[in-house]
Coordinates of C-alpha atoms in Angstrom, one line a residue:
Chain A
X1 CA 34.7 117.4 211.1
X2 CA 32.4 119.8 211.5
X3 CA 30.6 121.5 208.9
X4 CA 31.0 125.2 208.3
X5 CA 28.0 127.7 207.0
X6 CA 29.7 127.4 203.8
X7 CA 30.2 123.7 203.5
X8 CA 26.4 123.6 204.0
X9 CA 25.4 126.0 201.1
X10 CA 27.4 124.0 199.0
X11 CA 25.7 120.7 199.8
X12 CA 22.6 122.5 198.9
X13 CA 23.6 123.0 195.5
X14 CA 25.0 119.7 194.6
X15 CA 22.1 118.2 195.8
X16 CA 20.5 120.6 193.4
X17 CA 23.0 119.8 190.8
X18 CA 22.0 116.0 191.4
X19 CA 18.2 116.4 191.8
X20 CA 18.1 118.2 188.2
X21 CA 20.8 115.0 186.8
X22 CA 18.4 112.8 187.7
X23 CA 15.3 114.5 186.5
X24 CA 16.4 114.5 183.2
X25 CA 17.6 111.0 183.3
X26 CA 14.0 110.1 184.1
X27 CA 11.8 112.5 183.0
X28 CA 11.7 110.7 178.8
X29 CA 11.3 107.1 180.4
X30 CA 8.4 109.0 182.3
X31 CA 6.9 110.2 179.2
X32 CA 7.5 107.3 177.2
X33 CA 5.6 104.6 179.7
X34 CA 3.1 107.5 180.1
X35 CA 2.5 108.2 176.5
X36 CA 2.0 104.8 176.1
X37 CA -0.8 104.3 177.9
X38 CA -2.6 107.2 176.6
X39 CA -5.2 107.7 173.8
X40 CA -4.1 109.5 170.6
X41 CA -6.3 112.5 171.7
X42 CA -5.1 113.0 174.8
X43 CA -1.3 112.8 173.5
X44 CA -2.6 115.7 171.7
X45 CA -4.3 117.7 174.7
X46 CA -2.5 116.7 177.8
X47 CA 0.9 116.2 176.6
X48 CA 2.5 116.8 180.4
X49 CA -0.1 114.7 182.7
X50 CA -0.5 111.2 183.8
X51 CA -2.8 109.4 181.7
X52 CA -6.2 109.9 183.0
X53 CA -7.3 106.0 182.4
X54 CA -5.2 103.5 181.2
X55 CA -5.1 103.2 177.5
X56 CA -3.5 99.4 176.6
X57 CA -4.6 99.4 173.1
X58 CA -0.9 100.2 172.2
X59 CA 0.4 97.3 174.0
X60 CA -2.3 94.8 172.9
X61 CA -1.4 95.8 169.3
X62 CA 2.4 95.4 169.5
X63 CA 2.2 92.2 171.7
X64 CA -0.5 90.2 169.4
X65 CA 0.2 92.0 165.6
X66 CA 2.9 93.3 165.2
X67 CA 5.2 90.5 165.8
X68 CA 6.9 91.0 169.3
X69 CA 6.8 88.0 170.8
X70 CA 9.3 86.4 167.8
X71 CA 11.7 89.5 168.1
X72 CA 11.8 88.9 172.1
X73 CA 12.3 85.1 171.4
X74 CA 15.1 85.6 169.0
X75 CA 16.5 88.3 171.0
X76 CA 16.5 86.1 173.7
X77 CA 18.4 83.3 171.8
X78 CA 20.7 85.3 170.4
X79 CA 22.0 86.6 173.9
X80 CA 21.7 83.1 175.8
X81 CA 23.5 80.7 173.3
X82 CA 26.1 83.8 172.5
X83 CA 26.7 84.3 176.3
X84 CA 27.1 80.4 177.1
X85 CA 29.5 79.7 174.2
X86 CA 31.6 82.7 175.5
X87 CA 32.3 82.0 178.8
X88 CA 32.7 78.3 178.2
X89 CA 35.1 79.1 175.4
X90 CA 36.9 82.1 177.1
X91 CA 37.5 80.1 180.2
X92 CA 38.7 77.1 178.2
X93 CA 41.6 79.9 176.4
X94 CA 42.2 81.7 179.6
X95 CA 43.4 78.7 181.7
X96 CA 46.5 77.7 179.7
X97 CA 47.0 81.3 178.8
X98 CA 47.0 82.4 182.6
X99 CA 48.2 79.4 184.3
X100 CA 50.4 77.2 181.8
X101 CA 54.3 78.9 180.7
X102 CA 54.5 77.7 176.6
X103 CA 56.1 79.6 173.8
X104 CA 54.1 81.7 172.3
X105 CA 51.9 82.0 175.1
X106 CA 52.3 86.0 175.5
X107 CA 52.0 86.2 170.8
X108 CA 48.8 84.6 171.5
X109 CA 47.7 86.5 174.2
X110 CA 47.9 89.3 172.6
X111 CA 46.6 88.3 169.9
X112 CA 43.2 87.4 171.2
X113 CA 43.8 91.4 173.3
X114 CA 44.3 93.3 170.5
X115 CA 40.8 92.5 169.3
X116 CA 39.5 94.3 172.3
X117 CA 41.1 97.4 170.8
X118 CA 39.5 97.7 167.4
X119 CA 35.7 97.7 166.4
X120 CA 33.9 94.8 164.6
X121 CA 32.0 96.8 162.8
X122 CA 35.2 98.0 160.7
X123 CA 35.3 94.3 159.5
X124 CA 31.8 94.2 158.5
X125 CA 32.8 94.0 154.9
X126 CA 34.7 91.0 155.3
X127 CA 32.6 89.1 157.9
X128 CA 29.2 89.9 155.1
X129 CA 31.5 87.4 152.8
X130 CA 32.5 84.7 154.9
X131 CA 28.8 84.5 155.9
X132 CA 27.7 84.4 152.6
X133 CA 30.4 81.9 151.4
X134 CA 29.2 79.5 154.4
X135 CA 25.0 80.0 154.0
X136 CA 24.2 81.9 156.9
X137 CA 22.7 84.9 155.3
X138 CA 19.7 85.2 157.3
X139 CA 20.2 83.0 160.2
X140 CA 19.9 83.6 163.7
X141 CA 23.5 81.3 163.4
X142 CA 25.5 84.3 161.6
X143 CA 24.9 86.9 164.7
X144 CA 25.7 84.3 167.2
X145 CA 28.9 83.1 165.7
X146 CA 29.8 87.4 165.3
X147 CA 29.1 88.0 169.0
X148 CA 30.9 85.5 170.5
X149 CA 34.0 86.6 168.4
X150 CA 32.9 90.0 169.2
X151 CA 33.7 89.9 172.9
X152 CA 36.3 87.3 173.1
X153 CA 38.8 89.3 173.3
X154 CA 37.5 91.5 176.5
X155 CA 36.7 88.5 177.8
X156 CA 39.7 86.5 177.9
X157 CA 41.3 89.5 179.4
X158 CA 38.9 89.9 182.4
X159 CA 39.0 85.6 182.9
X160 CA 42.8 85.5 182.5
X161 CA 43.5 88.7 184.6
X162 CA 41.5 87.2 187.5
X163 CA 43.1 83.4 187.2
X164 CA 46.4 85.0 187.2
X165 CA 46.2 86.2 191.1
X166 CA 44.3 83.5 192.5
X167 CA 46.9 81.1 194.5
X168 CA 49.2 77.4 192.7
X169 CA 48.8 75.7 194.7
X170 CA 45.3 75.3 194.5
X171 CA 45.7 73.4 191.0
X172 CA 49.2 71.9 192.1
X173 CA 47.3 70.0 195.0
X174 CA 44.7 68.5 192.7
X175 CA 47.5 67.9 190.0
X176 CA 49.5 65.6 192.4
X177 CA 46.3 63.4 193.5
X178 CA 45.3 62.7 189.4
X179 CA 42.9 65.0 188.3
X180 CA 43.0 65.7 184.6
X181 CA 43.2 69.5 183.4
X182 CA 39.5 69.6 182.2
X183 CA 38.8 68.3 185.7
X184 CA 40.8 70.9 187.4
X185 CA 39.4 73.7 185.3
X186 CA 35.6 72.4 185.4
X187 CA 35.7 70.9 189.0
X188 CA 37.9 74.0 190.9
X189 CA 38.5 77.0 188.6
X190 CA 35.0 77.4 187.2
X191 CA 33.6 77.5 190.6
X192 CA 36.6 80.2 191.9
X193 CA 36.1 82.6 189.1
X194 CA 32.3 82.8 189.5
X195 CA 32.9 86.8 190.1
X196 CA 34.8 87.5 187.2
X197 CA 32.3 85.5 184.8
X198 CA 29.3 87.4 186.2
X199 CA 31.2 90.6 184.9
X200 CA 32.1 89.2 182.0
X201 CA 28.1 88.1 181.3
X202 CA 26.8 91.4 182.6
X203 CA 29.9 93.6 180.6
X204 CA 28.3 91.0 176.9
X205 CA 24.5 90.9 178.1
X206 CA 24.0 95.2 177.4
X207 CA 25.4 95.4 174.1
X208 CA 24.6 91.9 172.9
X209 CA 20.8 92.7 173.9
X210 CA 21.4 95.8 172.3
X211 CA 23.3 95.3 169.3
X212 CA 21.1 96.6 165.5
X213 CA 24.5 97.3 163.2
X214 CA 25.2 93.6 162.4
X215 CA 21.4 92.5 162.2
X216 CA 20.3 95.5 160.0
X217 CA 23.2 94.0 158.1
X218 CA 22.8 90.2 158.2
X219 CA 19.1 89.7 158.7
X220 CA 16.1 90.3 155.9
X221 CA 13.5 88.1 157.1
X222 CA 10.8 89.4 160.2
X223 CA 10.9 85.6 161.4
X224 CA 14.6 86.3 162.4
X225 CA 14.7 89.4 163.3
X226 CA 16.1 90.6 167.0
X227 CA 14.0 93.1 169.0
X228 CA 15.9 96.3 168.2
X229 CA 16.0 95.4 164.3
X230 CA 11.8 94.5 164.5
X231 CA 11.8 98.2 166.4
X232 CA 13.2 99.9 164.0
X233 CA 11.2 98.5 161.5
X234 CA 8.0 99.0 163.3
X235 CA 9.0 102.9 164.7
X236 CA 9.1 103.7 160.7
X237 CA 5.5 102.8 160.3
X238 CA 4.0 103.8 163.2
X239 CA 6.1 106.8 164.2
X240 CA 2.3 109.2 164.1
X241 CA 0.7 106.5 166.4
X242 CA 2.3 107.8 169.7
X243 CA 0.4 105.8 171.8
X244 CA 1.8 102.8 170.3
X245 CA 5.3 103.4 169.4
X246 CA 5.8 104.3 173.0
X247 CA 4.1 100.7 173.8
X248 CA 6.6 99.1 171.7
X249 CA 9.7 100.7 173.0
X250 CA 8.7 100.6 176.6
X251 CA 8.6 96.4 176.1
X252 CA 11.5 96.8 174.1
X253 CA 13.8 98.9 177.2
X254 CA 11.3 97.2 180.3
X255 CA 13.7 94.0 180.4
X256 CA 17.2 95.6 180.6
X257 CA 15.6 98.3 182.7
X258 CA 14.6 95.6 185.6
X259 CA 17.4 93.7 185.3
X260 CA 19.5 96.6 186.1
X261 CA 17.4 97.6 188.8
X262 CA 17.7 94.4 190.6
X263 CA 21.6 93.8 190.7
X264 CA 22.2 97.5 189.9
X265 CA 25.0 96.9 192.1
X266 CA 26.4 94.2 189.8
X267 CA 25.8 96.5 186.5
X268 CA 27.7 98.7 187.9
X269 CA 30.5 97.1 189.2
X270 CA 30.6 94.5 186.1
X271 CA 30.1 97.4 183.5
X272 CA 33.0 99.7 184.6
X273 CA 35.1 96.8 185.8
X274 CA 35.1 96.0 182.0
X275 CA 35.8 99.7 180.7
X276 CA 38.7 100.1 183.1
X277 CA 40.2 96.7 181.9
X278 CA 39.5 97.5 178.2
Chain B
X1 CA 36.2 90.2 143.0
X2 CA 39.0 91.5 141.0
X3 CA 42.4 93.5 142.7
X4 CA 42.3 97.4 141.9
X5 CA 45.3 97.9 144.4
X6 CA 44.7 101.7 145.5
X7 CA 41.3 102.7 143.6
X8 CA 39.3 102.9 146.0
X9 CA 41.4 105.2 148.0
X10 CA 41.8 107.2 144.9
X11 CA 38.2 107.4 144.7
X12 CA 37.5 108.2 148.1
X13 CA 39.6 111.1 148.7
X14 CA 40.2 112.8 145.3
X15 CA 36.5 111.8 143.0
X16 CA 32.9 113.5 143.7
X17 CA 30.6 113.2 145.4
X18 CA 32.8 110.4 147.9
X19 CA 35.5 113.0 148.6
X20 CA 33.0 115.8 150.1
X21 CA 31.0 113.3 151.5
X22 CA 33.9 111.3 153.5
X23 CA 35.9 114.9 154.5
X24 CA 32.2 115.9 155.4
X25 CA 31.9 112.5 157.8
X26 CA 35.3 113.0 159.2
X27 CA 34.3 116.5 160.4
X28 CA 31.2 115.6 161.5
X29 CA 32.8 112.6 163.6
X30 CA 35.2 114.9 165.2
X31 CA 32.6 117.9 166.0
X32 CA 31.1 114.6 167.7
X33 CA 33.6 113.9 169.5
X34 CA 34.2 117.6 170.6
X35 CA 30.6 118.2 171.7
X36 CA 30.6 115.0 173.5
X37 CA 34.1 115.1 175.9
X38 CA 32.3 118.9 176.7
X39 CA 28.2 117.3 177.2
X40 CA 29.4 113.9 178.8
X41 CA 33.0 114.4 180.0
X42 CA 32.9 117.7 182.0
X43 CA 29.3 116.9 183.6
X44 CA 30.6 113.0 184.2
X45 CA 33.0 114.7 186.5
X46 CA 31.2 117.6 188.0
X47 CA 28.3 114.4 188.5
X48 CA 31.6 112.1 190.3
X49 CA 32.7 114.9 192.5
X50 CA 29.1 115.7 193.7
X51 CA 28.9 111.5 194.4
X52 CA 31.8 111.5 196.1
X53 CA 31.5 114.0 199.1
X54 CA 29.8 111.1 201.6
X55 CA 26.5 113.0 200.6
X56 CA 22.8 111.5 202.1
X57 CA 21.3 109.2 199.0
X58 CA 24.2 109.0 197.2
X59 CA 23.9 105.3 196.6
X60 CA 20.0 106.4 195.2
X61 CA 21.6 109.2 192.7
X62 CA 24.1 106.3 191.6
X63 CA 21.6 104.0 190.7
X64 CA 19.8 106.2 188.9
X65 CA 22.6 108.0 186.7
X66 CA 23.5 105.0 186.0
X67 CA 20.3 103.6 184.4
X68 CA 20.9 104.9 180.4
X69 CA 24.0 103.4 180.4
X70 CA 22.3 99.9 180.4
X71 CA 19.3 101.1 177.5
X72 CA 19.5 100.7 173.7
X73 CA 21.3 103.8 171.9
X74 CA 18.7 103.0 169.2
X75 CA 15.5 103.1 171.0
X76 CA 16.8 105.6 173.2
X77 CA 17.0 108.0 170.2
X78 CA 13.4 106.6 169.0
X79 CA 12.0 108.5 172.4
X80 CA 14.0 111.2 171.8
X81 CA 13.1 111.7 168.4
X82 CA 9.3 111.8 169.3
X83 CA 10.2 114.7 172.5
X84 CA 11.7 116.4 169.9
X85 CA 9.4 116.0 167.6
X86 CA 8.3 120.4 166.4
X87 CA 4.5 119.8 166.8
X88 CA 3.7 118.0 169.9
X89 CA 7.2 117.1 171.0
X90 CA 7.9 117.9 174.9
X91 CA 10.7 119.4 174.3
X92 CA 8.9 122.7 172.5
X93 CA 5.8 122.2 174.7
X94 CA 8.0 123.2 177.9
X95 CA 9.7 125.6 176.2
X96 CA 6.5 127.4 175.4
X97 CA 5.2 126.7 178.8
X98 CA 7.9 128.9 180.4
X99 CA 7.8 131.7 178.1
X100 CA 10.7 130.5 175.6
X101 CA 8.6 130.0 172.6
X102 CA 11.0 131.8 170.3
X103 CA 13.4 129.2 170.8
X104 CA 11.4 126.3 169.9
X105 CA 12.7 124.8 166.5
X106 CA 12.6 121.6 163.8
X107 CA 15.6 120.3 166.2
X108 CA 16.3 117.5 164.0
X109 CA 15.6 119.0 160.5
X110 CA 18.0 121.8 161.2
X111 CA 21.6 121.9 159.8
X112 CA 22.9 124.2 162.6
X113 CA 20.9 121.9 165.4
X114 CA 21.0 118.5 164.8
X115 CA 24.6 117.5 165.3
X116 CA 24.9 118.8 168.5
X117 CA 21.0 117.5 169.6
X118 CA 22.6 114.0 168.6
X119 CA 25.6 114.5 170.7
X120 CA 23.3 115.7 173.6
X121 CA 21.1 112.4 173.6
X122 CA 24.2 110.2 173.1
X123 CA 25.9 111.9 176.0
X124 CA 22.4 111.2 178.5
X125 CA 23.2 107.6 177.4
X126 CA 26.3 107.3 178.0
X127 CA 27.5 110.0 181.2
X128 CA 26.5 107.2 183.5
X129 CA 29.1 105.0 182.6
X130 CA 32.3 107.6 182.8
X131 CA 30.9 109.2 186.2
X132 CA 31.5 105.4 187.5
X133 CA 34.5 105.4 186.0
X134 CA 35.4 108.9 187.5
X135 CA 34.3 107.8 191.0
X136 CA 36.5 104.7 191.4
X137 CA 39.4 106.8 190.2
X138 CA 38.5 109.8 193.1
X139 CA 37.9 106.6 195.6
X140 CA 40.9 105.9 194.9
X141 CA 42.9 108.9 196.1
X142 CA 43.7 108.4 199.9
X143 CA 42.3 110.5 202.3
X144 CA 45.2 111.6 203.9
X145 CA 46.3 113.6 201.2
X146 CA 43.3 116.0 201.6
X147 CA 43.9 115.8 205.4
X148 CA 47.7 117.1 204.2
X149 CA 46.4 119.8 201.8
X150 CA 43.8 120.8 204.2
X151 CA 46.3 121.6 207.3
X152 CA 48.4 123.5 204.5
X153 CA 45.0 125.5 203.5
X154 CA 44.2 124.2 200.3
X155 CA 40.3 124.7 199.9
X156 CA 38.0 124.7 197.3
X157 CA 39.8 125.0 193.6
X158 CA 43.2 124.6 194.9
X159 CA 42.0 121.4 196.1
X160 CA 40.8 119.9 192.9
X161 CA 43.3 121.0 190.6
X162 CA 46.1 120.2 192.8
X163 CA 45.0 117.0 195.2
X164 CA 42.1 115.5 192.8
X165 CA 42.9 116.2 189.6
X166 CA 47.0 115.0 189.2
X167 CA 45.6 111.3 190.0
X168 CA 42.6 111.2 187.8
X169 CA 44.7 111.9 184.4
X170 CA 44.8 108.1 183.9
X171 CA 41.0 107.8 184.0
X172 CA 40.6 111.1 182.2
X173 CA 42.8 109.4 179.7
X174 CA 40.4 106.1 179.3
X175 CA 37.5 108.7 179.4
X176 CA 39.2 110.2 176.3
X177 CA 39.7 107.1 174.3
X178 CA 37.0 105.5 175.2
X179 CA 34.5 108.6 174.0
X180 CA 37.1 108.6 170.9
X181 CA 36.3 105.3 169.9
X182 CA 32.5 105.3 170.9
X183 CA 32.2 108.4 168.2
X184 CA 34.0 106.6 165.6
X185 CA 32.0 103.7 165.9
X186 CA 29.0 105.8 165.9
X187 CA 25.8 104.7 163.7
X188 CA 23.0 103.7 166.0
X189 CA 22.0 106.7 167.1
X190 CA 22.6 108.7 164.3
X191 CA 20.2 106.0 162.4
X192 CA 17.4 106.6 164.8
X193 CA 17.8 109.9 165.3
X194 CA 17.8 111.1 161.7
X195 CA 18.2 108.0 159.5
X196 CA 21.0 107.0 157.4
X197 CA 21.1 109.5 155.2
X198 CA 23.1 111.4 157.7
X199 CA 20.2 114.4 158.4
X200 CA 19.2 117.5 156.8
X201 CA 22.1 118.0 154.3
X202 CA 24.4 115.5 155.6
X203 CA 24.9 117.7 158.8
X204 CA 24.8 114.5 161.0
X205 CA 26.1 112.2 158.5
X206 CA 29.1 110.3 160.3
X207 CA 32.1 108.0 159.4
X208 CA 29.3 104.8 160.4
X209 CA 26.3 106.1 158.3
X210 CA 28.4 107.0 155.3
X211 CA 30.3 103.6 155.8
X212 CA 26.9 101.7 156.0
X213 CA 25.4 104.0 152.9
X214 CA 28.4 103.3 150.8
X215 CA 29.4 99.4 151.7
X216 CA 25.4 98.2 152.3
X217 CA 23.1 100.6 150.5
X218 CA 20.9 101.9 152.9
X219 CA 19.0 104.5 150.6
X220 CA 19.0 106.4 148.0
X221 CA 18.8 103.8 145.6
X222 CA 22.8 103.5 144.9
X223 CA 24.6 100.6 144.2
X224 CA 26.0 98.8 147.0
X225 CA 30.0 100.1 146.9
X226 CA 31.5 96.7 149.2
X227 CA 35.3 98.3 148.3
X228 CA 35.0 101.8 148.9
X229 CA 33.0 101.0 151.9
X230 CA 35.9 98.8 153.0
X231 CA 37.8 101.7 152.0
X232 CA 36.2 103.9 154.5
X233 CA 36.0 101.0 157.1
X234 CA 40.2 101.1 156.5
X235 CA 40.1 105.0 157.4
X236 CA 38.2 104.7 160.3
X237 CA 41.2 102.0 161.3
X238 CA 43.7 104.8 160.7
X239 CA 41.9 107.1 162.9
X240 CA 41.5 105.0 165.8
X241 CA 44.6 103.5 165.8
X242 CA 46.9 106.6 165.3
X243 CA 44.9 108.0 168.7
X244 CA 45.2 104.3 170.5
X245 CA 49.0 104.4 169.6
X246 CA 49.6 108.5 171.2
X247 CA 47.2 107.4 174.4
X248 CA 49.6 104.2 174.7
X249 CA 52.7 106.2 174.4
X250 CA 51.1 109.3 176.6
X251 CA 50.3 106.8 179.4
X252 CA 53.9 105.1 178.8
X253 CA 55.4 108.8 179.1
X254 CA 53.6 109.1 182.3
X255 CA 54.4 105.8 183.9
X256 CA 58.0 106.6 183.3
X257 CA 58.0 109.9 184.8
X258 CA 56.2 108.4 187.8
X259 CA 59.4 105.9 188.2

């Protein structure tokens, strides 16, 4: 189809429209990586500019004071063992929820659903006692175990819905020449639903990486404490040293930030994918 | 722990200071919610319709909208609380540059101001997400349906409201809930942006920051309250799943009309 006169004016001003969306999506992680490489004078006199020399003072002090390195490696952890135990468990509940007919199998289904629909954080009260009762005040243990109960739910849904429409006769086949049901979910299933577990990592990996409610709550000691909890701390005392609170929260929002960018195909996809389901 | 059957409630909606301050979070929650379905919602769409017309560098334009959505809320309000800061934040310094210096103001430390500056920040985070959601629901619309409308002369708005819009309802439904729930679970933000005490006066205080204040004892030297906060916590419950059980039977309404 051709395009009229009109047509083209009003390309012209969605690209506008877009230009402008994406300026202001940039522009603050421009100043923040900017501000953080300049000196506390020049915040002062060139507030607009690139930084005239490279300033690193900020980053040296964040990176060998203040304590970053522990929050990255608990961070770190905290997202890996949470991620693991969650698919291994929600594939484990999604294959005789999806592909074996039981009574009760739909009660429990939605059972595990329903959790999808209500916030953790309203439980807070009740998961601060059963942590307490059980001794893992303070442990890197107590977040874990919250997370991976945390996104069950979401999880179980994405794996199940995705087992569901794959073929039987795949499993049928490996039924008749002897191959136990851990074989058949290990050996053939895990490798089939690789696409819907990479959603279900990347849909867990933002807001577990993320997550300060439940460690502001469950954490008091600095050798435990995740990245955004040891931010937050640090941001309060350093909030006039603009040089280096910009340091620390450019390290802080750099891993995400490449991640996304090198699978921001996958973010995408895996991130709304999840939203849609939920 | 001893049973005080309905106490707490008692205490939370008919003793001072708790009443004021939990009818003051439930307004402030929903004024959330209001300012964000107008800050996010409307420009998520405008934002999916603009990525949608087989423009030049619309994959780039994706990427990038997309980027906050993947970033802390917390440390996302940490920059935004420096820009904003009144003596050498950015956010006065260009509106000095281009001749608006009577609207600079103390963005955060104003009553009128800081709700909807929250609002503003949370919906930069978070527009990413519902354009994508926007786009694979106008993706979804088959083409020959605008070829139809076209040959009968629809253009422009006739286009959207009659051709676009009717299938999007669903997704502008999800949007809905989704930004319902997203206010209601509200704290991190809030906690960077002006700390749990809710901001100047309790303008930005929410149903998270009271429920964290009350159950947790964030400042002000109080007591930890574990009840009423589990009180509030049970309130917040109402409110979401009153507004999960209408979307359910909205979307059960429509899926029987479609039959």
């Amino acid at each position: 189809m051709v395009k009229g006169k009109k047509d083209k004016l009003l390309d012209i001003f969605i690209y506008l429209f877009l230009i402008i969306a994406a300026f202001i999506v940039i522009y603050p992680l421009f100043v923040m990586v900017s501000t953080s490489l300049k000196t506390n004078m020049e915040v002062l006199v060139n507030p607009f500019g690139l930084p005239t020399e490279f300033n690193l003072d900020g980053y040296r002090y964040v990176l060998e004071v203040a304590g970053f390195p522990t929050f990255f490696r608990n961070s770190i952890i905290i997202t890996a063992v949470s991620l693991f135990v969650l698919l291994l468990v929600s594939v484990m509940a999604s294959y005789p929820l999806s592909r074996f007919t039981f009574r009760g199998n739909r009660m429990i289904y939605f059972y595990f659903i329903i959790g999808a629909m209500l916030p953790a954080r309203l439980a807070t009260v009740n998961m601060y006692q059963i942590i307490n009762a059980l001794g893992l005040f303070d442990t890197l243990f107590a977040l874990i175990l919250i997370y991976i109960a945390m996104t069950i739910p979401i999880s179980i849904f994405i794996i199940a819905g995705f087992m569901a429409e794959l073929p039987r006769e795949l499993d049928e086949s490996a039924r008749i020449d002897g191959a136990s049901d851990s074989r058949i979910l290990f050996s053939i299933w895990v490798p089939l639903l690789r696409p819907a577990l990479a959603t279900v990592a990347i849909f867990n990996f933002i807001p577990i990486w993320n997550e300060f409610f439940f460690p502001l709550i469950f954490i008091s000691s600095d050798q435990w404490k995740p990245l955004p909890l040891g931010i937050a701390q640090f941001f309060g005392q350093y909030q006039s040293d603009w040089p280096t609170a910009f340091a620390a929260l450019t390290i802080a929002i750099l891993p995400p930030l490449i991640f996304y960018l090198m699978a921001s195909k996958h973010f995408i996809k895996g991130l709304t994918a999840g939203a849609l389901k939920g | 722990m001893t049973f005080i059957g309905l106490d707490n409630f008692r205490r939370l909606l008919l003793e001072e200071p708790y009443s004021v301050r939990f009818f003051n979070a439930v307004g402030n929650t929903f004024e959330f919610f209001a300012y964000t379905m107008v800050f996010q919602n409307v420009t998520a769409l405008l934002l999916a319709l603009a990525l949608t017309r087989g423009l030049k560098f619309t994959g780039f334009f994706r990427t990038v909208i997309f980027i906050p959505v993947t970033l802390s809320l917390l440390m996302i309000g940490f920059v935004w609380t420096l820009m904003l800061n009144p003596n050498i934040g950015v956010i006065n310094e260009v509106l000095t540059m281009i001749g608006l210096e009577n609207l600079t103001r103390a963005w955060l430390g104003s009553e009128t101001w800081a709700l909807p500056v929250v609002t503003m920040v949370n919906a930069w985070q978070y527009t990413g997400l519902m354009v994508m959601l926007f786009v694979a629901g106008i993706q979804g619309i088959p083409e020959e349906r605008y070829e139809a409308a076209r040959i009968d002369g629809a253009r422009g708005w006739a286009m959207f409201r009659h051709i676009t819009l009717p299938p999007l309802y669903p997704i502008i439904g999800i949007v809905t809930i989704m930004t319902y729930m997203g206010v209601f679970n509200q704290f991190d933000l809030v906690y960077a942006m002006v700390g749990s005490t809710g901001g100047p006066r309790y303008s930005v205080d929410v149903l998270g920051t009271f429920f964290y204040r009350t159950a947790f004892g964030g400042s002000g030297g109080q007591m930890p309250q574990m009840g009423l906060g589990a009180a509030i916590a049970t309130m917040t419950f109402l409110f979401i799943a009153v507004a999960v059980c209408f979307f359910l039977y909205l979307s059960h309404l429509r899926a029987k009309g479609d039959r």
